Tab-separated table of C-alpha atoms in Angstrom:
chain	number	residue	atom	x	y	z
Z	1	MET	CA	13.270	1.918	-7.884
Z	2	GLN	CA	15.612	3.655	-5.415
Z	3	ALA	CA	13.181	6.581	-4.942
Z	4	ARG	CA	10.365	4.137	-4.163
Z	5	LEU	CA	12.515	2.474	-1.498
Z	6	VAL	CA	13.246	5.811	0.147
Z	7	VAL	CA	9.538	6.706	0.215
Z	8	TYR	CA	8.495	3.352	1.701
Z	9	THR	CA	11.224	3.236	4.345
Z	10	SER	CA	10.630	6.823	5.426
Z	11	PHE	CA	7.103	5.781	6.413
Z	12	ARG	CA	8.324	2.535	8.088
Z	13	HIS	CA	6.872	0.127	5.565
Z	14	ILE	CA	7.739	-3.453	6.569
Z	15	SER	CA	6.567	-5.687	3.716
Z	16	TYR	CA	4.046	-5.932	0.894
Z	17	GLN	CA	2.323	-8.384	-1.414
Z	18	LEU	CA	0.654	-7.489	-4.742
Z	19	LEU	CA	-1.999	-9.833	-6.150
Z	20	LYS	CA	-3.881	-9.783	-9.467
Z	21	SER	CA	-7.323	-11.267	-10.074
Z	22	GLU	CA	-7.338	-14.254	-12.397
Z	23	ARG	CA	-10.697	-13.053	-13.790
Z	24	ASP	CA	-9.944	-9.346	-14.258
Z	25	ALA	CA	-6.449	-8.298	-15.277
Z	26	ASN	CA	-7.195	-4.733	-14.104
Z	27	HIS	CA	-8.133	-5.748	-10.547
Z	28	PHE	CA	-5.255	-5.723	-8.070
Z	29	VAL	CA	-5.064	-6.220	-4.322
Z	30	HIS	CA	-2.152	-4.819	-2.361
Z	31	PHE	CA	-1.419	-6.095	1.145
Z	32	SER	CA	1.215	-4.335	3.175
Z	33	GLU	CA	2.543	-4.440	6.701
Z	34	TRP	CA	3.449	-1.214	8.478
Z	35	SER	CA	4.871	-0.262	11.844
Z	36	SER	CA	1.514	1.432	12.571
Z	37	LEU	CA	-1.857	2.044	10.911
Z	38	GLU	CA	-1.287	5.790	11.235
Z	39	ARG	CA	1.935	5.558	9.183
Z	40	ALA	CA	0.113	3.524	6.523
Z	41	ARG	CA	-2.664	6.123	6.312
Z	42	ARG	CA	-0.167	8.983	6.117
Z	43	PHE	CA	1.646	7.235	3.247
Z	44	PHE	CA	-1.310	6.086	1.130
Z	45	GLU	CA	-3.216	9.347	1.587
Z	46	SER	CA	-0.182	11.631	1.301
Z	47	PRO	CA	-0.290	14.481	-1.239
Z	48	GLU	CA	2.893	13.106	-2.853
Z	49	LEU	CA	1.320	9.717	-3.561
Z	50	VAL	CA	-1.963	11.283	-4.703
Z	51	LYS	CA	0.087	13.326	-7.206
Z	52	ILE	CA	2.019	10.254	-8.412
Z	53	ARG	CA	-1.222	8.297	-8.947
Z	54	LYS	CA	-2.778	11.203	-10.828
Z	55	GLN	CA	0.290	11.595	-13.092
Z	56	ALA	CA	0.241	7.848	-13.807
Z	57	GLY	CA	-3.481	7.895	-14.593
Z	58	VAL	CA	-4.231	5.500	-11.736
Z	59	LYS	CA	-7.654	5.681	-10.098
Z	60	THR	CA	-7.546	6.252	-6.343
Z	61	PRO	CA	-8.049	2.803	-4.806
Z	62	ASP	CA	-10.411	1.903	-2.011
Z	63	PHE	CA	-8.389	1.646	1.181
Z	64	LEU	CA	-9.200	-0.754	3.986
Z	65	TYR	CA	-6.954	-0.461	7.030
Z	66	LEU	CA	-6.891	-3.594	9.165
Z	67	GLN	CA	-5.316	-4.581	12.460
Z	68	ALA	CA	-3.648	-8.001	12.548
Z	69	LEU	CA	-5.188	-10.504	14.937
Z	70	GLU	CA	-3.043	-13.506	14.146
Z	71	LYS	CA	-0.218	-14.487	11.789
Z	72	GLY	CA	1.379	-17.851	11.124
Z	73	VAL	CA	2.591	-20.411	8.656
Z	74	LEU	CA	0.655	-23.543	7.723
């Protein structure tokens, strides 16, 4: 857990949310907020993370990098 925190904070990760599909227990969606899109790309596509995914047997996910237009609370 501590190592994960160091990795996230070194790339300026702000927050995240992990969701699981109610229909498919193997389908996850990960939302995260970063200080910049470039930092997010560098983290998710870094050789270190690619290696960790491979060792864990996790398929490389499809990445979609988005810019926030609006944020609020209802």
